[in-house]
């Protein structure tokens, strides 16, 4: 790759004196053909920003939640043209091994509307470079001709029989970020061991191949097909399988407001409502159209609740709408709020999981009179989500399972259960991710939005609100009171110290025995594989050594989990207290204190 002298001769810059960094700089300047990111590295070198150069160039992104996610900018540790090309070369190399028929099945590629002028990166540009790598190796590509919701990629992978799929998106992350999300042939997000193998292949394929920079291949190659119209049509048609009250929908006067958070969701949610016979929701005009700057929100994440839903709530009040729906920028997650007792009730992900899970079970039971049919029905939730589906399962005799956090684990298990002849009715994670039915083997904000709207319409016809029905669910199945939040921590060393202290509070392998005066009954540590509740002290859930997660189960029934996020610099915590059906409980819904008798 040349020595420091070669570097000076080629770049007319003084080398840093660090051989590893000098090599990385030389590689970047030699390989990068994007003038914006190349100029960023040249400027940093010229200004002597050695630490910044080392941070950007001497490390590589790891596969996190089903792929890569990082800020856009120059460097092997960031999202840019070159790292997307390298990632796709590695993906091709692994897919060629995993799928002997890769050149017959092809790859699906979608993208959202993110972009950054400073780095010359946009999701569409990165998608076209992804296509160029595959097309250059003779692999057919299904490249959407416009932005689409993330769920359209796994849907298309299954519908088209593709080997894999890639979605260029950073979902709800800050505007500086972008990502590279990979789906496998089963429509599930990529997980171990595939993610590790792809990363290994990336490291073996870092120099761009001839043709990898040719974005024009997406226009000129006969191997590149636009699936947009077909997939959108098929999706909306299959979505109708989740519609159970079309006539009621058409007659309803209930009004909805929808925000797409400056992302891709507007037109697709409008179409979904029409597919259900519902009047389309009123869009929030300031947030309806895509805008990578996300100008009206401090954070493009509807999970943050009322502060980021302000425009939606005020519009609903003006229009006389009682339900607000919000999809995140890539439309794979859903937030919702309802006007209750003259105040807005913003539902948590766990509360929406309870409502949607109940609705999917209710509509299934309406169509299946034989109690024995429940044996083949399944619902799933991540282990940090509410246990409400477990309560449903106990009462109705269907199968319930927990997975590790993240829909990559849910998607994999859904595929296994379906192959075993099971019907998966519903799955969710507390971070407002929901999978209704079998339309998409991943979380889907578009389908969740219209299913929730139909549920609200039905309840309205029964003189019930969503809030009231949530109270009914808790009364019947037991109260499930949860609190979920997070701390931002950008220092990995601090994160490590926190979790090391939890594992070694009074010496090696001594976890806390109590907290707040309440005794700990069991500890499960999926990072180390320890579970004190099991006879052999080993976790039933898969061990995840590269992320932190410890769960404490207290004698009083509270379950508390502390874990690191796979996509953001956050330490998240989750707590839930579950009561038995009919137990006396006080819970606050909006401003109303509800107390049920024993």
Coordinates of C-alpha atoms in Angstrom, one line a residue:
X1 CA 0.0 0.0 0.0
X2 CA 3.0 2.3 0.0
X3 CA 5.1 3.8 2.7
X4 CA 5.1 7.4 4.1
X5 CA 7.2 8.6 1.2
X6 CA 4.6 7.3 -1.2
X7 CA 1.9 9.0 0.8
X8 CA 3.8 12.3 0.6
X9 CA 4.4 12.0 -3.1
X10 CA 0.8 11.2 -3.9
X11 CA -0.9 13.6 -1.6
X12 CA 1.6 16.4 -1.1
X13 CA 0.8 16.2 2.6
X14 CA 3.1 15.4 5.6
X15 CA 2.5 11.9 7.0
X16 CA 1.4 11.5 10.6
X17 CA 4.3 9.3 11.7
X18 CA 1.8 6.6 12.7
X19 CA 2.3 3.7 10.2
X20 CA -1.2 2.3 10.7
X21 CA -2.9 5.7 10.3
X22 CA -0.7 6.6 7.3
X23 CA -1.7 3.4 5.6
X24 CA -5.4 4.1 6.3
X25 CA -5.1 7.6 4.9
X26 CA -3.4 6.4 1.8
X27 CA -6.1 3.8 1.3
X28 CA -8.8 6.4 1.7
X29 CA -7.3 8.9 -0.7
X30 CA -6.6 6.2 -3.2
X31 CA -10.0 4.5 -3.1
X32 CA -12.6 7.3 -2.4
X33 CA -14.1 8.8 -5.5
X34 CA -16.6 11.0 -3.7
X35 CA -15.1 14.6 -3.8
X36 CA -16.9 15.6 -0.6
X37 CA -15.6 12.9 1.7
X38 CA -12.2 12.8 0.1
X39 CA -11.9 16.5 0.8
X40 CA -12.9 16.0 4.4
X41 CA -9.9 13.6 4.9
X42 CA -7.5 15.9 3.0
X43 CA -8.6 18.9 5.2
X44 CA -8.1 16.9 8.4
X45 CA -4.7 15.8 7.3
X46 CA -3.7 19.3 6.2
X47 CA -4.9 20.7 9.6
X48 CA -3.0 18.1 11.6
X49 CA -6.1 16.6 13.2
X50 CA -4.4 13.3 13.9
X51 CA -6.8 12.1 16.6
X52 CA -9.8 12.8 14.5
X53 CA -8.2 11.0 11.5
X54 CA -7.4 8.0 13.7
X55 CA -11.0 7.9 15.1
X56 CA -12.5 8.0 11.5
X57 CA -10.0 5.7 9.7
X58 CA -8.5 3.2 12.1
X59 CA -11.7 1.4 13.1
X60 CA -14.6 -0.1 11.2
X61 CA -18.3 -0.2 11.9
X62 CA -19.6 -3.5 13.3
X63 CA -22.9 -5.1 12.4
X64 CA -25.3 -4.1 15.1
X65 CA -29.1 -4.3 14.8
X66 CA -29.2 -6.2 11.5
X67 CA -26.6 -4.1 9.9
X68 CA -24.6 -0.9 10.1
X69 CA -25.6 2.5 11.5
X70 CA -23.4 5.5 12.0
X71 CA -23.1 9.2 11.2
X72 CA -22.5 10.1 7.6
X73 CA -19.0 11.4 6.7
X74 CA -15.5 10.5 5.6
X75 CA -13.8 7.5 7.3
X76 CA -14.0 3.7 7.6
X77 CA -16.0 4.2 10.9
X78 CA -18.7 6.2 9.2
X79 CA -21.4 5.8 6.6
X80 CA -20.3 7.0 3.1
X81 CA -20.0 5.9 -0.5
X82 CA -16.8 3.9 0.1
X83 CA -17.9 2.0 3.3
X84 CA -21.3 1.1 1.6
X85 CA -19.4 -0.3 -1.4
X86 CA -17.1 -2.3 0.9
X87 CA -20.1 -3.6 2.9
X88 CA -21.9 -4.6 -0.3
X89 CA -18.8 -6.4 -1.6
X90 CA -18.6 -8.3 1.6
X91 CA -22.4 -9.1 1.4
X92 CA -22.0 -10.3 -2.2
X93 CA -19.1 -12.5 -1.2
X94 CA -21.0 -14.1 1.6
X95 CA -24.3 -14.5 -0.3
X96 CA -22.4 -16.2 -3.2
X97 CA -21.3 -18.8 -0.6
X98 CA -24.6 -19.1 1.1
X99 CA -26.8 -19.1 -2.0
X100 CA -25.6 -21.2 -5.0
X101 CA -28.6 -19.8 -6.9
X102 CA -27.8 -16.1 -6.0
X103 CA -27.5 -15.1 -9.6
X104 CA -31.0 -16.4 -10.2
X105 CA -32.7 -15.0 -7.1
X106 CA -31.1 -11.5 -6.8
X107 CA -31.2 -8.9 -4.2
X108 CA -33.8 -6.3 -3.1
X109 CA -32.7 -2.7 -2.4
X110 CA -34.7 0.1 -0.8
X111 CA -34.0 3.5 0.6
X112 CA -35.4 6.3 2.7
X113 CA -35.0 10.1 2.2
X114 CA -32.0 10.8 4.4
X115 CA -29.1 12.9 3.0
X116 CA -26.2 15.2 4.0
X117 CA -24.8 17.9 1.8
X118 CA -21.4 18.0 3.6
X119 CA -20.6 14.4 2.7
X120 CA -22.4 14.3 -0.6
X121 CA -24.3 11.2 0.7
X122 CA -28.0 10.4 0.3
X123 CA -29.9 7.2 0.9
X124 CA -30.7 7.0 -2.8
X125 CA -27.1 7.5 -3.9
X126 CA -26.0 4.8 -1.4
X127 CA -28.7 2.5 -2.7
X128 CA -27.5 2.9 -6.3
X129 CA -24.0 2.2 -5.3
X130 CA -25.2 -1.0 -3.5
X131 CA -26.9 -1.9 -6.8
X132 CA -23.8 -1.2 -8.8
X133 CA -21.7 -3.7 -6.8
X134 CA -24.2 -6.5 -7.2
X135 CA -24.9 -5.7 -10.9
X136 CA -21.2 -5.6 -11.5
X137 CA -21.1 -9.2 -10.4
X138 CA -24.0 -10.3 -12.5
X139 CA -26.5 -10.4 -9.7
X140 CA -30.1 -9.3 -10.5
X141 CA -31.2 -6.4 -8.5
X142 CA -34.7 -5.2 -7.5
X143 CA -34.1 -1.5 -6.9
X144 CA -37.1 0.6 -5.8
X145 CA -37.3 3.7 -8.0
X146 CA -38.4 5.9 -5.1
X147 CA -38.3 5.9 -1.3
X148 CA -40.3 3.3 0.5
X149 CA -41.1 2.2 4.0
X150 CA -38.5 -0.2 5.5
X151 CA -41.1 -3.0 5.7
X152 CA -41.4 -3.0 1.9
X153 CA -37.9 -4.5 1.7
X154 CA -38.6 -7.7 3.7
X155 CA -42.0 -8.0 2.1
X156 CA -40.4 -7.8 -1.3
X157 CA -37.7 -10.3 -0.4
X158 CA -40.4 -12.9 0.5
X159 CA -42.7 -11.9 -2.4
X160 CA -39.9 -12.0 -5.1
X161 CA -38.0 -15.0 -3.6
X162 CA -34.8 -12.9 -3.4
X163 CA -31.8 -14.2 -1.5
X164 CA -31.5 -11.1 0.6
X165 CA -32.4 -7.4 0.9
X166 CA -30.8 -4.1 1.9
X167 CA -32.5 -1.0 3.2
X168 CA -30.6 2.2 3.3
X169 CA -32.0 4.0 6.4
X170 CA -31.2 5.1 9.9
X171 CA -34.8 4.9 11.0
X172 CA -35.4 7.4 13.8
X173 CA -31.8 8.3 14.5
X174 CA -30.6 11.9 14.4
X175 CA -30.3 13.5 11.0
X176 CA -26.6 13.1 10.8
X177 CA -26.9 9.3 10.7
X178 CA -27.6 6.7 8.0
X179 CA -27.5 3.0 7.9
X180 CA -27.4 -0.2 6.0
X181 CA -30.0 -2.8 7.1
X182 CA -29.7 -6.3 5.8
X183 CA -32.5 -8.9 5.5
X184 CA -32.1 -12.6 4.8
X185 CA -34.1 -14.8 2.5
X186 CA -36.8 -15.5 5.1
X187 CA -37.5 -11.7 5.3
X188 CA -36.0 -11.5 8.8
X189 CA -33.3 -9.1 9.7
X190 CA -29.8 -10.6 9.5
X191 CA -28.6 -12.2 12.8
X192 CA -25.8 -14.4 14.0
X193 CA -23.9 -16.2 12.4
X194 CA -24.7 -14.4 9.2
X195 CA -23.8 -11.0 10.5
X196 CA -20.4 -12.1 11.7
X197 CA -19.7 -13.9 8.4
X198 CA -20.7 -10.8 6.3
X199 CA -18.4 -8.6 8.5
X200 CA -15.5 -11.1 7.9
X201 CA -16.1 -11.0 4.2
X202 CA -16.2 -7.2 4.2
X203 CA -12.8 -7.1 5.8
X204 CA -11.5 -9.4 3.0
X205 CA -13.0 -7.1 0.3
X206 CA -12.1 -3.6 1.2
X207 CA -10.6 -2.4 -2.1
X208 CA -13.3 -1.3 -4.5
X209 CA -13.8 -3.7 -7.4
X210 CA -13.9 -2.4 -11.0
X211 CA -17.4 -1.1 -11.6
X212 CA -18.4 -0.7 -8.0
X213 CA -18.5 3.1 -8.3
X214 CA -20.7 3.0 -11.4
X215 CA -24.0 4.3 -10.1
X216 CA -25.2 4.4 -13.8
X217 CA -25.5 0.6 -13.9
X218 CA -28.8 0.9 -12.1
X219 CA -30.1 2.7 -15.2
X220 CA -28.3 0.8 -18.0
X221 CA -28.2 -2.9 -16.8
X222 CA -31.0 -5.2 -17.9
X223 CA -30.5 -7.0 -14.6
X224 CA -31.9 -4.1 -12.7
X225 CA -35.7 -4.2 -12.2
X226 CA -38.0 -1.6 -10.5
X227 CA -40.4 -3.5 -8.2
X228 CA -42.1 -0.4 -6.8
X229 CA -45.5 -0.6 -8.4
X230 CA -45.8 -4.4 -8.1
X231 CA -44.7 -4.5 -4.4
X232 CA -46.9 -1.6 -3.4
X233 CA -49.9 -3.1 -5.1
X234 CA -49.3 -6.6 -3.5
X235 CA -48.7 -5.1 -0.1
X236 CA -51.9 -3.1 -0.1
X237 CA -53.8 -6.2 -1.3
X238 CA -52.4 -8.5 1.3
X239 CA -53.0 -5.8 4.0
X240 CA -56.7 -6.4 3.5
X241 CA -56.3 -9.7 5.2
X242 CA -56.1 -7.7 8.4
X243 CA -59.3 -5.8 7.8
X244 CA -62.3 -7.3 9.6
X245 CA -64.9 -4.5 9.6
X246 CA -64.9 -2.8 6.2
X247 CA -68.6 -1.7 6.3
X248 CA -68.2 -0.3 9.8
X249 CA -65.0 1.5 8.6
X250 CA -66.8 3.1 5.7
X251 CA -69.6 4.4 8.0
X252 CA -67.4 5.7 10.8
X253 CA -67.1 9.5 11.5
X254 CA -64.1 9.0 13.8
X255 CA -61.3 11.3 12.7
X256 CA -57.5 10.5 12.8
X257 CA -54.4 12.7 12.4
X258 CA -51.2 11.2 11.0
X259 CA -47.6 12.5 11.1
X260 CA -44.9 10.9 9.0
X261 CA -42.2 12.8 10.9
X262 CA -40.6 14.2 7.7
X263 CA -40.1 10.7 6.4
X264 CA -41.6 8.2 3.9
X265 CA -44.9 7.3 5.6
X266 CA -47.5 9.8 4.3
X267 CA -48.7 8.3 1.0
X268 CA -48.4 4.7 2.2
X269 CA -50.5 5.3 5.3
X270 CA -53.1 7.1 3.1
X271 CA -53.2 4.1 0.8
X272 CA -53.5 1.7 3.7
X273 CA -56.5 3.5 5.1
X274 CA -58.2 3.5 1.7
X275 CA -57.5 -0.3 1.5
X276 CA -59.5 -0.7 4.7
X277 CA -62.3 1.5 3.6
X278 CA -61.4 4.2 6.1
X279 CA -61.3 7.9 5.4
X280 CA -57.6 8.8 5.1
X281 CA -56.1 10.5 8.2
X282 CA -55.5 14.2 8.2
X283 CA -51.8 14.7 7.6
X284 CA -49.7 17.1 9.6
X285 CA -48.8 19.6 6.8
X286 CA -45.4 20.7 8.3
X287 CA -44.3 17.0 8.6
X288 CA -46.0 15.4 5.6
X289 CA -43.2 15.7 3.0
X290 CA -39.8 14.1 3.3
X291 CA -37.1 16.4 4.6
X292 CA -33.7 15.0 5.8
X293 CA -33.2 18.1 8.0
X294 CA -36.3 17.1 10.2
X295 CA -36.9 20.9 10.8
X296 CA -39.9 20.7 13.2
X297 CA -38.5 18.2 15.7
X298 CA -35.5 18.1 17.9
X299 CA -35.3 14.3 17.4
X300 CA -37.2 12.4 14.6
X301 CA -38.3 9.7 17.0
X302 CA -42.1 9.5 17.9
X303 CA -41.2 7.3 20.8
X304 CA -40.2 10.5 22.7
X305 CA -43.9 11.2 23.2
X306 CA -45.8 14.4 23.7
X307 CA -42.9 16.9 23.1
X308 CA -42.3 15.6 19.5
X309 CA -46.0 15.1 18.9
X310 CA -46.9 18.7 19.6
X311 CA -47.9 19.6 16.0
X312 CA -50.0 16.5 15.6
X313 CA -51.9 17.1 18.9
X314 CA -52.6 20.7 18.1
X315 CA -53.8 19.8 14.6
X316 CA -56.1 17.1 16.0
X317 CA -57.6 19.6 18.4
X318 CA -58.4 22.1 15.6
X319 CA -59.8 19.3 13.4
X320 CA -61.9 17.5 16.0
X321 CA -59.8 14.3 15.7
X322 CA -59.5 12.2 18.8
X323 CA -56.7 9.8 17.7
X324 CA -53.2 10.7 16.6
X325 CA -50.9 8.3 14.7
X326 CA -47.3 8.9 14.0
X327 CA -44.9 6.8 12.0
X328 CA -41.2 7.2 12.4
X329 CA -39.1 8.4 9.3
X330 CA -38.8 5.0 7.7
X331 CA -42.3 4.0 8.7
X332 CA -41.5 0.8 10.5
X333 CA -42.6 2.0 14.0
X334 CA -45.9 3.5 15.3
X335 CA -46.7 5.9 18.1
X336 CA -50.3 6.9 19.0
X337 CA -52.2 9.2 21.3
X338 CA -55.9 9.6 22.2
X339 CA -57.9 12.5 23.6
X340 CA -59.2 11.2 26.9
X341 CA -61.0 13.2 29.6
X342 CA -60.0 16.4 27.7
X343 CA -56.3 15.5 27.9
X344 CA -54.0 13.7 25.5
X345 CA -53.0 10.2 26.5
X346 CA -49.8 9.2 24.7
X347 CA -49.6 5.4 24.7
X348 CA -46.4 3.6 25.5
X349 CA -45.1 0.9 23.3
X350 CA -46.2 -1.7 25.9
X351 CA -49.7 -0.2 26.0
X352 CA -50.0 -0.3 22.2
X353 CA -48.7 -3.9 22.4
X354 CA -51.5 -4.8 24.8
X355 CA -54.2 -3.1 22.6
X356 CA -53.0 -4.5 19.3
X357 CA -52.4 -8.0 20.8
X358 CA -55.9 -8.0 22.2
X359 CA -57.4 -6.9 18.9
X360 CA -55.5 -9.5 16.9
X361 CA -56.7 -12.2 19.4
X362 CA -60.2 -10.9 19.4
X363 CA -60.6 -10.9 15.6
X364 CA -59.0 -14.3 15.4
X365 CA -61.4 -15.7 18.0
X366 CA -64.3 -14.3 16.0
X367 CA -63.3 -16.4 13.0
X368 CA -62.4 -19.6 15.0
X369 CA -65.1 -21.1 17.2
X370 CA -63.1 -24.3 18.0
X371 CA -61.1 -23.8 21.2
X372 CA -58.6 -26.4 20.1
X373 CA -57.4 -24.2 17.2
X374 CA -55.6 -22.0 19.8
X375 CA -52.9 -24.7 20.1
X376 CA -51.4 -23.7 16.7
X377 CA -51.5 -19.9 17.4
X378 CA -48.5 -18.0 18.6
X379 CA -47.6 -14.5 19.9
X380 CA -44.1 -13.2 20.6
X381 CA -42.5 -10.3 22.4
X382 CA -39.0 -9.3 23.3
X383 CA -37.9 -10.1 26.9
X384 CA -37.8 -6.4 27.8
X385 CA -41.4 -5.8 26.7
X386 CA -44.5 -6.2 28.7
X387 CA -45.6 -9.7 29.8
X388 CA -49.2 -8.9 28.8
X389 CA -49.2 -11.3 25.9
X390 CA -48.1 -14.0 28.3
X391 CA -51.2 -13.3 30.3
X392 CA -53.3 -13.6 27.2
X393 CA -51.7 -16.9 26.4
X394 CA -52.4 -18.3 29.9
X395 CA -56.1 -17.3 29.6
X396 CA -56.7 -18.6 26.1
X397 CA -54.3 -21.5 25.7
X398 CA -52.2 -20.3 22.8
X399 CA -48.4 -20.3 22.6
X400 CA -46.3 -17.4 23.7
X401 CA -42.5 -16.9 23.5
X402 CA -40.0 -14.3 24.5
X403 CA -36.9 -13.4 22.4
X404 CA -33.9 -11.2 22.9
X405 CA -34.5 -7.5 22.2
X406 CA -34.7 -6.5 18.6
X407 CA -36.9 -7.7 15.7
X408 CA -34.0 -9.6 14.2
X409 CA -34.7 -12.2 17.0
X410 CA -38.4 -12.0 16.6
X411 CA -38.2 -12.4 12.8
X412 CA -35.9 -15.4 13.0
X413 CA -38.3 -17.2 15.5
X414 CA -41.4 -16.3 13.5
X415 CA -39.8 -18.1 10.5
X416 CA -39.0 -21.1 12.6
X417 CA -42.5 -21.3 14.1
X418 CA -44.2 -20.9 10.7
X419 CA -42.1 -23.8 9.3
X420 CA -43.4 -25.8 12.3
X421 CA -46.9 -25.2 11.2
X422 CA -47.7 -22.4 13.7
X423 CA -49.7 -19.2 13.0
X424 CA -48.1 -16.1 14.4
X425 CA -50.9 -13.6 15.1
X426 CA -48.8 -10.8 16.6
X427 CA -45.4 -9.8 17.8
X428 CA -44.1 -6.6 19.4
X429 CA -41.2 -4.8 21.1
X430 CA -41.8 -2.1 23.6
X431 CA -39.9 0.5 21.5
X432 CA -43.2 0.9 19.4
X433 CA -42.4 -1.9 17.0
X434 CA -45.4 -4.1 16.0
X435 CA -46.0 -7.0 13.6
X436 CA -49.7 -7.6 12.9
X437 CA -50.4 -10.9 11.2
X438 CA -48.2 -12.4 8.5
X439 CA -48.0 -9.6 5.9
X440 CA -44.4 -8.6 6.8
X441 CA -42.0 -10.7 8.9
X442 CA -40.8 -7.5 10.6
X443 CA -42.1 -4.5 12.5
X444 CA -44.3 -2.4 10.3
X445 CA -45.7 1.0 11.1
X446 CA -48.0 1.2 8.1
X447 CA -50.0 -1.9 8.9
X448 CA -49.9 -1.2 12.6
X449 CA -51.4 2.3 12.0
X450 CA -54.3 1.1 9.9
X451 CA -55.0 -1.9 12.3
X452 CA -55.1 0.4 15.3
X453 CA -57.4 2.8 13.4
X454 CA -59.8 0.0 12.6
X455 CA -59.7 -1.1 16.3
X456 CA -60.4 2.4 17.4
X457 CA -63.3 2.6 14.9
X458 CA -64.8 -0.6 16.2
X459 CA -64.5 0.4 19.8
X460 CA -66.0 3.8 19.0
X461 CA -69.1 1.9 17.7
X462 CA -69.2 0.2 21.1
X463 CA -69.0 3.5 22.9
X464 CA -65.5 2.7 24.1
X465 CA -62.2 4.5 23.6
X466 CA -58.8 3.0 23.3
X467 CA -58.0 4.2 26.8
X468 CA -61.1 2.6 28.2
X469 CA -60.4 -0.7 26.4
X470 CA -56.8 -0.7 27.8
X471 CA -58.3 -0.5 31.3
X472 CA -60.7 -3.3 30.5
X473 CA -57.7 -5.5 29.3
X474 CA -55.8 -4.9 32.5
X475 CA -58.9 -5.6 34.6
X476 CA -59.4 -8.9 32.8
X477 CA -55.8 -10.1 32.4
X478 CA -54.1 -8.3 35.3
X479 CA -52.5 -4.9 35.6
X480 CA -49.2 -4.6 33.8
X481 CA -47.6 -1.3 34.9
X482 CA -44.3 -0.6 33.2
X483 CA -41.7 2.2 33.1
X484 CA -39.2 2.5 30.3
X485 CA -36.5 5.1 29.8
X486 CA -32.8 5.6 29.1
X487 CA -29.6 7.4 29.9
X488 CA -27.4 8.7 27.1
X489 CA -23.8 7.5 27.5
X490 CA -21.2 8.1 24.7
X491 CA -18.2 6.6 26.6
X492 CA -17.9 2.8 26.2
X493 CA -15.5 2.7 29.2
X494 CA -18.2 4.2 31.5
X495 CA -20.7 1.7 30.2
X496 CA -18.3 -1.1 30.9
X497 CA -17.7 0.2 34.5
X498 CA -21.4 0.4 35.2
X499 CA -22.1 -3.2 34.2
X500 CA -18.9 -4.6 35.8
X501 CA -20.0 -3.0 39.1
X502 CA -23.4 -4.7 38.8
X503 CA -21.7 -8.1 38.3
X504 CA -19.1 -7.6 41.0
X505 CA -20.9 -5.5 43.6
X506 CA -19.2 -7.3 46.6
X507 CA -16.5 -9.3 44.8
X508 CA -16.4 -11.3 41.6
X509 CA -19.7 -12.7 40.3
X510 CA -21.8 -11.1 43.1
X511 CA -24.9 -9.4 41.8
X512 CA -27.0 -7.0 44.0
X513 CA -29.2 -8.9 46.4
X514 CA -31.7 -6.1 46.9
X515 CA -32.7 -2.7 45.5
X516 CA -34.8 0.0 47.2
X517 CA -35.4 -2.3 50.1
X518 CA -36.8 -5.1 47.9
X519 CA -35.1 -8.5 47.6
X520 CA -33.9 -9.9 44.3
X521 CA -35.2 -13.4 43.6
X522 CA -33.3 -14.1 40.3
X523 CA -30.7 -12.6 38.1
X524 CA -30.3 -13.3 34.4
X525 CA -27.2 -11.9 32.5
X526 CA -27.4 -12.7 28.8
X527 CA -24.0 -11.1 28.3
X528 CA -22.2 -13.8 30.4
X529 CA -24.9 -16.5 29.9
X530 CA -25.8 -16.7 33.7
X531 CA -29.3 -17.2 34.9
X532 CA -29.8 -18.0 38.6
X533 CA -33.4 -19.2 38.0
X534 CA -32.2 -22.2 35.9
X535 CA -31.0 -25.5 37.5
X536 CA -27.7 -25.3 35.7
X537 CA -27.5 -21.5 36.0
X538 CA -27.3 -21.1 32.2
X539 CA -29.4 -18.7 30.1
X540 CA -32.1 -20.2 27.9
X541 CA -31.9 -17.1 25.7
X542 CA -28.9 -16.8 23.4
X543 CA -25.8 -15.3 24.9
X544 CA -24.8 -11.9 23.4
X545 CA -21.3 -11.1 24.5
X546 CA -21.0 -7.9 22.4
X547 CA -23.9 -6.1 24.2
X548 CA -24.8 -5.6 27.8
X549 CA -28.1 -6.9 29.4
X550 CA -28.9 -7.9 33.0
X551 CA -32.4 -8.6 34.3
X552 CA -33.4 -8.6 38.0
X553 CA -36.6 -10.4 39.1
X554 CA -37.7 -9.2 42.5
X555 CA -39.6 -11.2 45.2
X556 CA -42.5 -8.7 44.9
X557 CA -43.0 -9.6 41.2
X558 CA -41.2 -6.6 39.6
X559 CA -38.9 -7.3 36.7
X560 CA -36.2 -4.8 35.9
X561 CA -33.7 -4.9 33.0
X562 CA -30.7 -2.7 32.2
X563 CA -29.2 -3.0 28.7
X564 CA -27.3 -1.1 26.1
X565 CA -28.9 -0.1 22.8
X566 CA -27.8 -1.7 19.6
X567 CA -28.4 1.5 17.5
X568 CA -27.8 4.5 19.8
X569 CA -25.4 5.5 22.6
X570 CA -28.0 4.7 25.3
X571 CA -28.3 2.7 28.4
X572 CA -31.9 1.6 28.6
X573 CA -33.9 0.4 31.5
X574 CA -37.2 -1.4 31.7
X575 CA -39.4 -2.2 34.7
X576 CA -42.8 -3.9 35.0
X577 CA -45.1 -4.9 37.8
X578 CA -47.7 -7.5 36.9
X579 CA -50.8 -8.4 39.0
X580 CA -53.0 -11.4 38.7
X581 CA -56.5 -10.9 37.1
X582 CA -58.9 -9.3 39.6
X583 CA -56.2 -8.2 42.0
X584 CA -56.8 -4.9 43.6
X585 CA -54.7 -2.3 41.8
X586 CA -54.4 1.4 41.4
X587 CA -53.2 2.7 38.0
X588 CA -53.2 6.1 36.4
X589 CA -54.6 6.4 32.9
X590 CA -54.5 10.1 31.9
X591 CA -55.9 11.8 35.0
X592 CA -58.3 9.1 36.1
X593 CA -57.4 6.8 39.0
X594 CA -59.0 3.4 38.3
X595 CA -59.5 0.9 41.1
X596 CA -61.1 -2.4 40.5
X597 CA -62.6 -4.6 43.3
X598 CA -61.2 -8.1 44.1

